[in-house]
Structure formats: C-alpha cells, structure tokens
Short mmCIF file of N, CA, C and O in Angstrom, two decimals:
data_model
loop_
_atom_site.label_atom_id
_atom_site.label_comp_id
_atom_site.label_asym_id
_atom_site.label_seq_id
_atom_site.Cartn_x
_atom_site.Cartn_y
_atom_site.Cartn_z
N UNK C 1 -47.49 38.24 -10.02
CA UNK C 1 -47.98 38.01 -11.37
C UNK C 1 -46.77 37.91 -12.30
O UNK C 1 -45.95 38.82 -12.39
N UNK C 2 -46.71 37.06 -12.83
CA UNK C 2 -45.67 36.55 -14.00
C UNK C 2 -46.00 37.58 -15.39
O UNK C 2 -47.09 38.08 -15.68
N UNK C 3 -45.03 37.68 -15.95
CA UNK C 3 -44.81 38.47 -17.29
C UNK C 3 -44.73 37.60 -18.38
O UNK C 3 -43.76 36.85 -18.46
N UNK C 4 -45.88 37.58 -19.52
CA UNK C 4 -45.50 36.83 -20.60
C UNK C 4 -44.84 37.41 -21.68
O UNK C 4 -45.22 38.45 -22.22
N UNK C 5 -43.92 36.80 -21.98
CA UNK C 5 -43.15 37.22 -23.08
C UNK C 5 -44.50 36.81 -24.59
O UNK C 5 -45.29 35.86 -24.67
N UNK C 6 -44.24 38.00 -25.59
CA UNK C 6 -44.58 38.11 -26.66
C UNK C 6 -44.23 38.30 -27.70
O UNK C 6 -44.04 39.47 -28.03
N UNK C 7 -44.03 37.38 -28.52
CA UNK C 7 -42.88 37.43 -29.43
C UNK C 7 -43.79 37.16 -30.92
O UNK C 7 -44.99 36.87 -30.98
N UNK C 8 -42.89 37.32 -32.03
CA UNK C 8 -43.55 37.43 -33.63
C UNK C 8 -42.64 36.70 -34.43
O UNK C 8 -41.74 37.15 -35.15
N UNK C 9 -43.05 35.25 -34.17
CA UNK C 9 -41.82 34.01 -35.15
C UNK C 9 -42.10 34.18 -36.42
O UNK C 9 -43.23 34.47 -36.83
N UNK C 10 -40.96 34.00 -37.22
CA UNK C 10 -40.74 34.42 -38.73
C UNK C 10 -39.78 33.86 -39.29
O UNK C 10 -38.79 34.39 -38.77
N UNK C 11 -39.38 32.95 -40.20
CA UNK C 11 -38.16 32.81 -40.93
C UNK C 11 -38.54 32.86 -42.13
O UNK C 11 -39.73 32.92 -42.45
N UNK C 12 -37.40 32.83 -43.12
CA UNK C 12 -37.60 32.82 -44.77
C UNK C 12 -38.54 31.70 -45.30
O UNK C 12 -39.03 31.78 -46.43
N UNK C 13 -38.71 30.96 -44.71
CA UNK C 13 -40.33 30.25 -45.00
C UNK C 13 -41.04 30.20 -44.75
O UNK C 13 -41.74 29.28 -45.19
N UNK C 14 -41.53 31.02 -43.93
CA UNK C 14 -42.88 31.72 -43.70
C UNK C 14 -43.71 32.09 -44.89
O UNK C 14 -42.94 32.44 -45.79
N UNK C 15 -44.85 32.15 -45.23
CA UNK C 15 -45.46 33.01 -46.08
C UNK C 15 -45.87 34.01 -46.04
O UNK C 15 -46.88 34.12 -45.34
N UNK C 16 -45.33 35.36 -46.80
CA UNK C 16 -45.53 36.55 -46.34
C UNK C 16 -47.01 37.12 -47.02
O UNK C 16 -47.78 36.49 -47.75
N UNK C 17 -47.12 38.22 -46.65
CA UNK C 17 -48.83 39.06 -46.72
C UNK C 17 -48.08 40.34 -47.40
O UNK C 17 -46.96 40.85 -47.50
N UNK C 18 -49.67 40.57 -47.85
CA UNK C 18 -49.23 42.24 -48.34
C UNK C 18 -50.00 43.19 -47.57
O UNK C 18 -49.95 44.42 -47.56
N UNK C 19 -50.94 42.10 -46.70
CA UNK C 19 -51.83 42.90 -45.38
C UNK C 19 -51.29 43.18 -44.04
O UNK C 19 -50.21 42.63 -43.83
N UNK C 20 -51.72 43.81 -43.18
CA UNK C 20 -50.97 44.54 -41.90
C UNK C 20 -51.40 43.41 -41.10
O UNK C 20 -52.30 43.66 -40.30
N UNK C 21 -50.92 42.13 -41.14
CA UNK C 21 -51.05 40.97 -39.99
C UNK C 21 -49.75 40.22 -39.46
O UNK C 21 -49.01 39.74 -40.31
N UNK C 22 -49.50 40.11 -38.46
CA UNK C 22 -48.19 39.24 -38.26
C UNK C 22 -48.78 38.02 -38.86
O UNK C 22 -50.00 38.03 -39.05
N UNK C 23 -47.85 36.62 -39.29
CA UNK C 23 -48.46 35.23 -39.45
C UNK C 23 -48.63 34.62 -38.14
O UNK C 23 -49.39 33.66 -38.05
N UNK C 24 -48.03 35.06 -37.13
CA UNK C 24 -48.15 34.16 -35.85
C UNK C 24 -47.80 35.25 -34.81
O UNK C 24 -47.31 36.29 -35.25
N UNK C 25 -47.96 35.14 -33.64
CA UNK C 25 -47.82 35.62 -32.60
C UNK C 25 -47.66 34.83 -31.25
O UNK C 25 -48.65 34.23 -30.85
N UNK C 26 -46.51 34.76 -30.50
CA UNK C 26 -46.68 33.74 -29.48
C UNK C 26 -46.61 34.41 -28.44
O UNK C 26 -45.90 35.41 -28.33
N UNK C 27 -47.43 33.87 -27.42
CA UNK C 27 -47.56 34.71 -25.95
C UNK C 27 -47.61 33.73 -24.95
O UNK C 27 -48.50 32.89 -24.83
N UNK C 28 -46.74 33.87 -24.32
CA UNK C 28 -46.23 32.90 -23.23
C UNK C 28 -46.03 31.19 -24.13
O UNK C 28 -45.08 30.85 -24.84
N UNK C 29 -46.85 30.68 -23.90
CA UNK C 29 -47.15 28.99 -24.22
C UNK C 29 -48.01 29.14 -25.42
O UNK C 29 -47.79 28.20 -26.19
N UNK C 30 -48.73 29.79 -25.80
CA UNK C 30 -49.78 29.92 -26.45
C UNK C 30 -49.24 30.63 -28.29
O UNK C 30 -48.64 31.68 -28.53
N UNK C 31 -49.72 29.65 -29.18
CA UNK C 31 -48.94 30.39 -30.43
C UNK C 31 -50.81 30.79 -31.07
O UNK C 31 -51.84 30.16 -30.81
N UNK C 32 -50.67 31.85 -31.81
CA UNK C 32 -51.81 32.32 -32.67
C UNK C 32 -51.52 32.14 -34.16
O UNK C 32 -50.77 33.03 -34.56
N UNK C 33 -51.76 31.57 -34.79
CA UNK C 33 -51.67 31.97 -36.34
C UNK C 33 -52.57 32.15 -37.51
O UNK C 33 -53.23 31.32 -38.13
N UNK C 34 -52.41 33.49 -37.68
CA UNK C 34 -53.42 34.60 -38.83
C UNK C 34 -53.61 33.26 -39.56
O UNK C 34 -52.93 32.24 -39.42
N UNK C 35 -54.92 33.52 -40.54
CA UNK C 35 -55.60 32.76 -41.37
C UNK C 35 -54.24 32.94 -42.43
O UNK C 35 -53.44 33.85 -42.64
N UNK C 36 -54.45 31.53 -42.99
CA UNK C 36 -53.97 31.25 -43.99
C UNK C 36 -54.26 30.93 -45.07
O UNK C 36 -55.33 30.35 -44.86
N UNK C 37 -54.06 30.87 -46.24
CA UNK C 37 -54.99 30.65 -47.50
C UNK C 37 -54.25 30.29 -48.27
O UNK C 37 -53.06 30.16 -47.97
N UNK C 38 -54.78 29.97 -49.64
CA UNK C 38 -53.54 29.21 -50.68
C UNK C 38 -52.62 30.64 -52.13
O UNK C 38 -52.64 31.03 -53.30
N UNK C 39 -51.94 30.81 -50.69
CA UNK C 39 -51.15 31.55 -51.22
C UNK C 39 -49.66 30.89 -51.81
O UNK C 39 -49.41 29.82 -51.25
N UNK C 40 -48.84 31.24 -52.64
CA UNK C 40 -47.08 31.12 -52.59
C UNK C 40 -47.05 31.58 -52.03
O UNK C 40 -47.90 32.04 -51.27
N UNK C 41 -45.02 31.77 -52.23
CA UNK C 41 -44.08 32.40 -51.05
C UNK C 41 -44.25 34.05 -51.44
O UNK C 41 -43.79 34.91 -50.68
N UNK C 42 -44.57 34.21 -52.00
CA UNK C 42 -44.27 35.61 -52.76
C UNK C 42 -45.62 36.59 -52.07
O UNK C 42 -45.63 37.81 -51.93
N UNK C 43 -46.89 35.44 -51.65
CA UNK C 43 -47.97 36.21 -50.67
C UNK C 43 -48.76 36.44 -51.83
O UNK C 43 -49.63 37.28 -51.65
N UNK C 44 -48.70 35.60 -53.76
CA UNK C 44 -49.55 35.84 -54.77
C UNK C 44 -50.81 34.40 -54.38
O UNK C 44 -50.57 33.22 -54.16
N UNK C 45 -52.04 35.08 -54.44
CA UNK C 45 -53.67 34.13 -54.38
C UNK C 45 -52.51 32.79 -55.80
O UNK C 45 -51.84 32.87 -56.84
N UNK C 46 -52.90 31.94 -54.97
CA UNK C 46 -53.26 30.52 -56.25
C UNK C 46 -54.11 30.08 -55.97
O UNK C 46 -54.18 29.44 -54.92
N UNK C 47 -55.21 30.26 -56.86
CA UNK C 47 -56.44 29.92 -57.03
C UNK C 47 -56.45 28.35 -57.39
O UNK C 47 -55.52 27.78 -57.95
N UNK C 48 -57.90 27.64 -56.93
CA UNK C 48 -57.36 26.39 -58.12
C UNK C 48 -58.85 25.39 -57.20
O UNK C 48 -59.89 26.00 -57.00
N UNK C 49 -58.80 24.78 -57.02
CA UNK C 49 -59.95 23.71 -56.73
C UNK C 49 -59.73 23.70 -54.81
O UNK C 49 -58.66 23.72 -54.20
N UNK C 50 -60.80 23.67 -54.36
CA UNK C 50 -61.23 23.30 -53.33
C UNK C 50 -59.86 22.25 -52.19
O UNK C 50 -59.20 22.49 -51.17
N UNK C 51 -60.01 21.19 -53.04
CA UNK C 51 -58.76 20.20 -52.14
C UNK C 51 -57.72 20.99 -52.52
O UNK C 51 -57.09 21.40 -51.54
N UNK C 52 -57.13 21.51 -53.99
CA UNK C 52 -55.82 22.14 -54.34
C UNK C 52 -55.45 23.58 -53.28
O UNK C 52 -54.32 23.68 -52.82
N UNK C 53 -56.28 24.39 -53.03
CA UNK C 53 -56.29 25.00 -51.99
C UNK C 53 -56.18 24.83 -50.43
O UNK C 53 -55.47 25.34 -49.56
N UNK C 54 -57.21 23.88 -50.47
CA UNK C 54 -57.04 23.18 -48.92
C UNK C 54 -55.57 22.64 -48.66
O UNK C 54 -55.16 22.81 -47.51
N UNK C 55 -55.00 22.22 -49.25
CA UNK C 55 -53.32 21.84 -48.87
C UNK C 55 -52.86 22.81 -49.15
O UNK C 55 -52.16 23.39 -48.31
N UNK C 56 -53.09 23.40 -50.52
CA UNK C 56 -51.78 24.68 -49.80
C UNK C 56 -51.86 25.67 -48.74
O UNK C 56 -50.85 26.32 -48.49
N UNK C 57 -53.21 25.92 -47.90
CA UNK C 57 -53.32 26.03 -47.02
C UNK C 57 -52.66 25.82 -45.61
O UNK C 57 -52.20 26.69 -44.87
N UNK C 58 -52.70 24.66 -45.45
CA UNK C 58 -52.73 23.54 -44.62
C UNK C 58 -51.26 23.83 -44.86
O UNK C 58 -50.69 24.36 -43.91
N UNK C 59 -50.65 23.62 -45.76
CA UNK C 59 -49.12 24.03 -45.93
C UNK C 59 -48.67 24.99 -45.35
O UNK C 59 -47.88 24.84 -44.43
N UNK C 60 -49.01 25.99 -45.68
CA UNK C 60 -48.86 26.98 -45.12
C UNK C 60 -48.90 27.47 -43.06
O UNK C 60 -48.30 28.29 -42.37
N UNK C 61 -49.85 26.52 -42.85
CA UNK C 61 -50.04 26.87 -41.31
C UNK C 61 -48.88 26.07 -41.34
O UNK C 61 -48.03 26.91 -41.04
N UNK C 62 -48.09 24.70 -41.54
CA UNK C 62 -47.70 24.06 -41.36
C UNK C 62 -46.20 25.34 -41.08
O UNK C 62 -45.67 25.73 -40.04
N UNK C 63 -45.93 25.68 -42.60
CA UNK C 63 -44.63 26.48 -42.50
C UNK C 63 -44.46 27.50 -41.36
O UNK C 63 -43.35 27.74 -40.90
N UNK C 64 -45.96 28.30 -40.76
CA UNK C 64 -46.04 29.51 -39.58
C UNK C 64 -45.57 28.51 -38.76
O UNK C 64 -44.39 28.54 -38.42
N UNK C 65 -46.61 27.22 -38.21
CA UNK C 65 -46.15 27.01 -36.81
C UNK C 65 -44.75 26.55 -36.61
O UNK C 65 -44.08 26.74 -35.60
N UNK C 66 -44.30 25.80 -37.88
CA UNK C 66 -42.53 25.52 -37.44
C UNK C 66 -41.70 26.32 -37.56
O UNK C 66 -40.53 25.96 -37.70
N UNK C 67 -42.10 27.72 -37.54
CA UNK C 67 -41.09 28.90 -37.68
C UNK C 67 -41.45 29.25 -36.08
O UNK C 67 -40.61 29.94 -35.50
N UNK C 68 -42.59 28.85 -35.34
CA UNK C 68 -43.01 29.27 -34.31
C UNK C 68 -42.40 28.06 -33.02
O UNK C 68 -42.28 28.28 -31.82
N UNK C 69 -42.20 27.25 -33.49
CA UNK C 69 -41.70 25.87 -32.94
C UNK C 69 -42.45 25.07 -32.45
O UNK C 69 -42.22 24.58 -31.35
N UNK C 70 -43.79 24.68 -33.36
CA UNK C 70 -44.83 23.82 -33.20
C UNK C 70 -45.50 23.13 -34.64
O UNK C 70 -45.07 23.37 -35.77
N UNK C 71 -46.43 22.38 -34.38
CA UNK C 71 -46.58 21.25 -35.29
C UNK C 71 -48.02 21.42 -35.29
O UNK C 71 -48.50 22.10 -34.38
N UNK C 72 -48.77 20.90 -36.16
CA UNK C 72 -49.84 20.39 -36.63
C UNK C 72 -50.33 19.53 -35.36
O UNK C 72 -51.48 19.70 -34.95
N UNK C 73 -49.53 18.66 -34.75
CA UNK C 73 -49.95 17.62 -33.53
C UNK C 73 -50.23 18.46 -32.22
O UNK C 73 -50.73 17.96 -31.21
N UNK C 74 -49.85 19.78 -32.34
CA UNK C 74 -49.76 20.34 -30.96
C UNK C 74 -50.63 22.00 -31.17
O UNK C 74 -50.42 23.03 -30.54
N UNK C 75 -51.81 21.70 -32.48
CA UNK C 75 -52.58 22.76 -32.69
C UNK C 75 -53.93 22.25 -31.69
O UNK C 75 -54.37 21.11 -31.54
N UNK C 76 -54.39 23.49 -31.10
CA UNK C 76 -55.25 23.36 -29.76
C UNK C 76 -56.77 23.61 -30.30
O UNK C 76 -57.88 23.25 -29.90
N UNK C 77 -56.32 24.40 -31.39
CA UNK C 77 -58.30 24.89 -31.80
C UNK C 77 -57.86 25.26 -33.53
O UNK C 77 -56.77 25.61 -33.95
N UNK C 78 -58.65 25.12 -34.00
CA UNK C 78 -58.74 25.58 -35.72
C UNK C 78 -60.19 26.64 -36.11
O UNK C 78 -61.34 26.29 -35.87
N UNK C 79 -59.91 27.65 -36.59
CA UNK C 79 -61.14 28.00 -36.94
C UNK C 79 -60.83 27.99 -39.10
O UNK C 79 -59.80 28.33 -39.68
N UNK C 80 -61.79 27.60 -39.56
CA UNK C 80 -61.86 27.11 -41.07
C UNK C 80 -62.70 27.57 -41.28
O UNK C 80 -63.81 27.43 -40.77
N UNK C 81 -62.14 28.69 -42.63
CA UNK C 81 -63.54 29.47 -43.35
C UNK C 81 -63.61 28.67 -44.81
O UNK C 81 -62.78 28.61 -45.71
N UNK C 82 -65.02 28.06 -44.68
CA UNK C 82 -64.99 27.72 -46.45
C UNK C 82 -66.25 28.49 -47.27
O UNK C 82 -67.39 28.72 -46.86
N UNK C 83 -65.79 28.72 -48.25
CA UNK C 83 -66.68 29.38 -48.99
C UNK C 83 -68.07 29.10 -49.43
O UNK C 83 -68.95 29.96 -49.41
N UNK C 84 -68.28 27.57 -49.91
CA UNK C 84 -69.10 26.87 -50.38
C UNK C 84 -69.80 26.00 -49.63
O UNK C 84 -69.58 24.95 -50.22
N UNK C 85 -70.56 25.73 -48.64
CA UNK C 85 -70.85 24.68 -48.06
C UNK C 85 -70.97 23.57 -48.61
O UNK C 85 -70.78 22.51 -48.02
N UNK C 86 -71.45 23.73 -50.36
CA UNK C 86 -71.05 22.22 -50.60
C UNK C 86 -69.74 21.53 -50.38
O UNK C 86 -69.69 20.30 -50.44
N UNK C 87 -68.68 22.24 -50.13
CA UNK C 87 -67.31 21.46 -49.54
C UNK C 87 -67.44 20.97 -48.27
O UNK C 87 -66.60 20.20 -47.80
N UNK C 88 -68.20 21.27 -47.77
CA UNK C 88 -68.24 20.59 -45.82
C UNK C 88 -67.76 18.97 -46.44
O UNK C 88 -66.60 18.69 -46.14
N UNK C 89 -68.45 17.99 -47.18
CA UNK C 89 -67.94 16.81 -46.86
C UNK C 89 -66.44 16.60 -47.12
O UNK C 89 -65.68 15.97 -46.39
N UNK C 90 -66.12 17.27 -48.36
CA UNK C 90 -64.40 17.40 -48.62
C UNK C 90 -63.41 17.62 -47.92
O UNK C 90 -62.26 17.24 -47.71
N UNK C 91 -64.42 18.59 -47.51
CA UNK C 91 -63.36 19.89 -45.98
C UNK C 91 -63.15 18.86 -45.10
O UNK C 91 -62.00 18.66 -44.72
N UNK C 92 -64.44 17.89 -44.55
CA UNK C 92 -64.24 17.03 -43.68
C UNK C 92 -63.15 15.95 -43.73
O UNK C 92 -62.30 15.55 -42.94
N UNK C 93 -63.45 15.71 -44.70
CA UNK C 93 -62.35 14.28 -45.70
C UNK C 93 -60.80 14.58 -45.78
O UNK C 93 -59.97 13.69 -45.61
N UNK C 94 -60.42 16.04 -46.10
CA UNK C 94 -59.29 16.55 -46.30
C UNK C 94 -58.42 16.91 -44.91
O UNK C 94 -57.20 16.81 -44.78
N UNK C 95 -59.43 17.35 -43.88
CA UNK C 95 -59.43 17.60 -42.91
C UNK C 95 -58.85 16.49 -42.04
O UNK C 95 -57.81 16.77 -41.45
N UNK C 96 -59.39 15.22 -41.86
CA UNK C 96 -58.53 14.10 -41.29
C UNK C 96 -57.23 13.72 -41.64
O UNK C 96 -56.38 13.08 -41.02
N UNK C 97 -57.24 14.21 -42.64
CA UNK C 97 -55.42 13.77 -43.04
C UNK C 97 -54.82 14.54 -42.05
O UNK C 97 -53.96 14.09 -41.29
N UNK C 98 -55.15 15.49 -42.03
CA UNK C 98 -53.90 15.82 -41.24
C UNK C 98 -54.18 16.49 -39.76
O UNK C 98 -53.20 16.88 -39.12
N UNK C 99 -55.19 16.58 -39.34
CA UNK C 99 -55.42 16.60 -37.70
C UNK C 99 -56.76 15.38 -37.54
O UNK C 99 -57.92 15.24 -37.95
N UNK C 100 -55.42 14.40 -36.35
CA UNK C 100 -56.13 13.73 -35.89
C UNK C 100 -56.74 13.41 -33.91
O UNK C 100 -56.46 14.23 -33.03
N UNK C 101 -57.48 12.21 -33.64
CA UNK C 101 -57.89 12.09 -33.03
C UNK C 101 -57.17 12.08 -31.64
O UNK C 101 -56.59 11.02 -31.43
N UNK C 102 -57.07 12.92 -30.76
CA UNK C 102 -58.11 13.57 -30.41
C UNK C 102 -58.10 15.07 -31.02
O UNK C 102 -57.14 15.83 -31.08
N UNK C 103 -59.48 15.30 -31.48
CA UNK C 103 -58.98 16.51 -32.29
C UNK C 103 -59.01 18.01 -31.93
O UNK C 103 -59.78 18.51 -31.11
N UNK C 104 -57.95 18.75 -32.71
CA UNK C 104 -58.06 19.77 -31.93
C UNK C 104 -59.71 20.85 -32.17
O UNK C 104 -60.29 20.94 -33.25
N UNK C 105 -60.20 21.58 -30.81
CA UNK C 105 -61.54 22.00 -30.80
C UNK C 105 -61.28 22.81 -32.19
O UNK C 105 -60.18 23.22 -32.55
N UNK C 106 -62.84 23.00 -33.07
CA UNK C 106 -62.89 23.61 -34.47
C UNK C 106 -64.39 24.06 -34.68
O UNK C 106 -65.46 23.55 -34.37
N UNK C 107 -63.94 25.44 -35.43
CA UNK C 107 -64.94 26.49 -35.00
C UNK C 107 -65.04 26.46 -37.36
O UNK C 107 -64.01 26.75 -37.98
N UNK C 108 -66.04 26.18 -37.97
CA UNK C 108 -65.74 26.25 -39.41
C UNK C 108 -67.17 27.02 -39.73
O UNK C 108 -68.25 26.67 -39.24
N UNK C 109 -66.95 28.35 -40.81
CA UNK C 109 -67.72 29.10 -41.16
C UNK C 109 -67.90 28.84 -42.46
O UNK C 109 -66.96 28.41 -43.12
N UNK C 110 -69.04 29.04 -42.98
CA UNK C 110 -69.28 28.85 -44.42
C UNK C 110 -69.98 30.31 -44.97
O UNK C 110 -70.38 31.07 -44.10
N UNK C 111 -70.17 30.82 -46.76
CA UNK C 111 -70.28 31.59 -47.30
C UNK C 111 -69.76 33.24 -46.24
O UNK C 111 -70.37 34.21 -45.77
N UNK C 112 -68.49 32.81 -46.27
CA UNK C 112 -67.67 34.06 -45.56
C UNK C 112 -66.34 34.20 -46.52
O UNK C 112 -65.39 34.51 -45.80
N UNK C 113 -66.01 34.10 -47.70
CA UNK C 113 -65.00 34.31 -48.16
C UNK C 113 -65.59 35.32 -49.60
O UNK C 113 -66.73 35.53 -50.00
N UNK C 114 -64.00 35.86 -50.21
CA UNK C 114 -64.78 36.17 -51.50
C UNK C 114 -64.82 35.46 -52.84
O UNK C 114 -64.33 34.33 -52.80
N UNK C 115 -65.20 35.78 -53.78
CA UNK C 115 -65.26 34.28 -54.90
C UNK C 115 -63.37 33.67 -55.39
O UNK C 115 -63.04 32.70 -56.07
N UNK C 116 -62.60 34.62 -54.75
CA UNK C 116 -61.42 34.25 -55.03
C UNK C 116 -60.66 33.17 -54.43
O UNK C 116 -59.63 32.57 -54.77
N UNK C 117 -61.44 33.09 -53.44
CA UNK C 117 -61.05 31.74 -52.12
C UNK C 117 -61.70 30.87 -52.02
O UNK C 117 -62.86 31.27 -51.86
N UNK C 118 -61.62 29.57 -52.03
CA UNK C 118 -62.24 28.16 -51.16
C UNK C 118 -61.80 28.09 -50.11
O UNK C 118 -61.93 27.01 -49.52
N UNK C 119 -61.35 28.82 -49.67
CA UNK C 119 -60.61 28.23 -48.00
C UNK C 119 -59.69 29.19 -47.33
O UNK C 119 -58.78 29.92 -47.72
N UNK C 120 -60.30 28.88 -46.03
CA UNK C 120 -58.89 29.60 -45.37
C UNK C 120 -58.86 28.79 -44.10
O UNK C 120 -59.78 28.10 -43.68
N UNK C 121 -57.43 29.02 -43.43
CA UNK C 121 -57.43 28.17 -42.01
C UNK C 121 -56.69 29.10 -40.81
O UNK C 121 -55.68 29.67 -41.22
N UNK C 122 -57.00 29.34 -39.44
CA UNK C 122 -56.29 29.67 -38.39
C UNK C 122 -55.95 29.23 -37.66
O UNK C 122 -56.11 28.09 -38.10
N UNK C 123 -55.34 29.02 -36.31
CA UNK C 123 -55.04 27.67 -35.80
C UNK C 123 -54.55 28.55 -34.11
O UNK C 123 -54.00 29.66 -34.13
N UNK C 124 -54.80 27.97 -33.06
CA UNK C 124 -54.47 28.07 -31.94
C UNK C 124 -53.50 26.75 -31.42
O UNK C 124 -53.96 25.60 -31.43
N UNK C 125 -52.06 27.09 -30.94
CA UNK C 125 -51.76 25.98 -30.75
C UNK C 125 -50.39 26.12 -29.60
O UNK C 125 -50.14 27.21 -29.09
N UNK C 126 -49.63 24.94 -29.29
CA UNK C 126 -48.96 25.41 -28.17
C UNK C 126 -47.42 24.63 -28.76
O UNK C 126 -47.53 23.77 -29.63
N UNK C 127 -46.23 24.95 -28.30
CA UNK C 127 -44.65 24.81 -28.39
C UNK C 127 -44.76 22.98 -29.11
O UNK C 127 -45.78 22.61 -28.51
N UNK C 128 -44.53 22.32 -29.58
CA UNK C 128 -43.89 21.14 -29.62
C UNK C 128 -43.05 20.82 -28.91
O UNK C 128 -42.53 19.71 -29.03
#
C-alpha cells in the first residue's frame, strides 16, 4: 500500500479566513478547496450583486488552486451554494464562462446561505 502525501498549498495570494479551514488541501493527486465566497485579500465579506460576487468568487478558487498547482481546466467536481434560486439562470450563464465542456460533475444548493451571501463555490480538482 502506497502512502499519500498530504499537504496544505498557500502563498501570499491566497485568500485568507478568519474561520478554522485550510483553503485547499492536497492528497496524493487529488486537490480539495474550502468554499469560497466574495471575499478580499484581507478575508473582509464584499457584498454586492449576484454576478459581482459570482466572480469574485470564482476568483478566488482561481487564486487557491494556483497556489495548489491547478487550474479551473483541471477542476473534477464543483459544489455551488446560491442563495436565491431566482439566480439558477445567472448562476448558469456565469457559470459557462468559465468551466467548460466537458464539464466538471456539479452538485448546486439553493436557500443555504445567509442574507449576507449570493454565492459560494468549492471545487474538487487534480495537478495541472
């Protein structure tokens, strides 16, 4: 039986938390990265509209996985919490920009956030 190494990628552009979560975790081949939300660098909520959130989001996984040494192209599963179900068509719309076909498997929950959030994103994904 082989030993996977487990490691906790991080550089100064990462976005940090004020909660007890690593942003990513990689185990063997396999990278994890904690939900993300439209936070700054500083780990302060920026609140703001539905799409304005959804990218800085989306930004954000972007900054975990290349501290982790992976990409948006090489995310394996997404799970997406949105607050409002009236965003499903937006979410959807916003959503193609930047993961495409074939897409990675996606698990999206609705009225699970609190009124401070439109969005959050997690992402399962593997090395670039």
């Amino acid at each position: 039986m082989s030993h996977i190494t487990v490691s906790y990628p991080k550089d100064k552009n990462t976005p940090v938390s004020h909660l007890p979560f690593s942003p990513a975790v990689r185990a063997g081949d396999l990278i994890f990265v904690s939900g993300q939300a439209s936070v700054d660098a500083s780990g302060n909520l920026m609140p703001g509209s539905f799409e304005s959130e959804f990218r800085r989001s989306v930004e954000n996984l972007q900054k975990v996985l290349k501290s982790a040494g992976s990409d948006l192209g090489h995310v394996i599963q997404t799970r997406n919490y949105v607050r409002d179900p009236a965003d499903l068509p937006e979410f959807n719309r916003l959503y193609r920009e930047y993961f495409f076909a074939p897409h990675p498997a996606r698990t999206t929950i609705t009225h699970c956030l609190p009124e401070t959030l439109h969005f959050e994103i997690e992402c399962i994904a593997v090395p670039a």
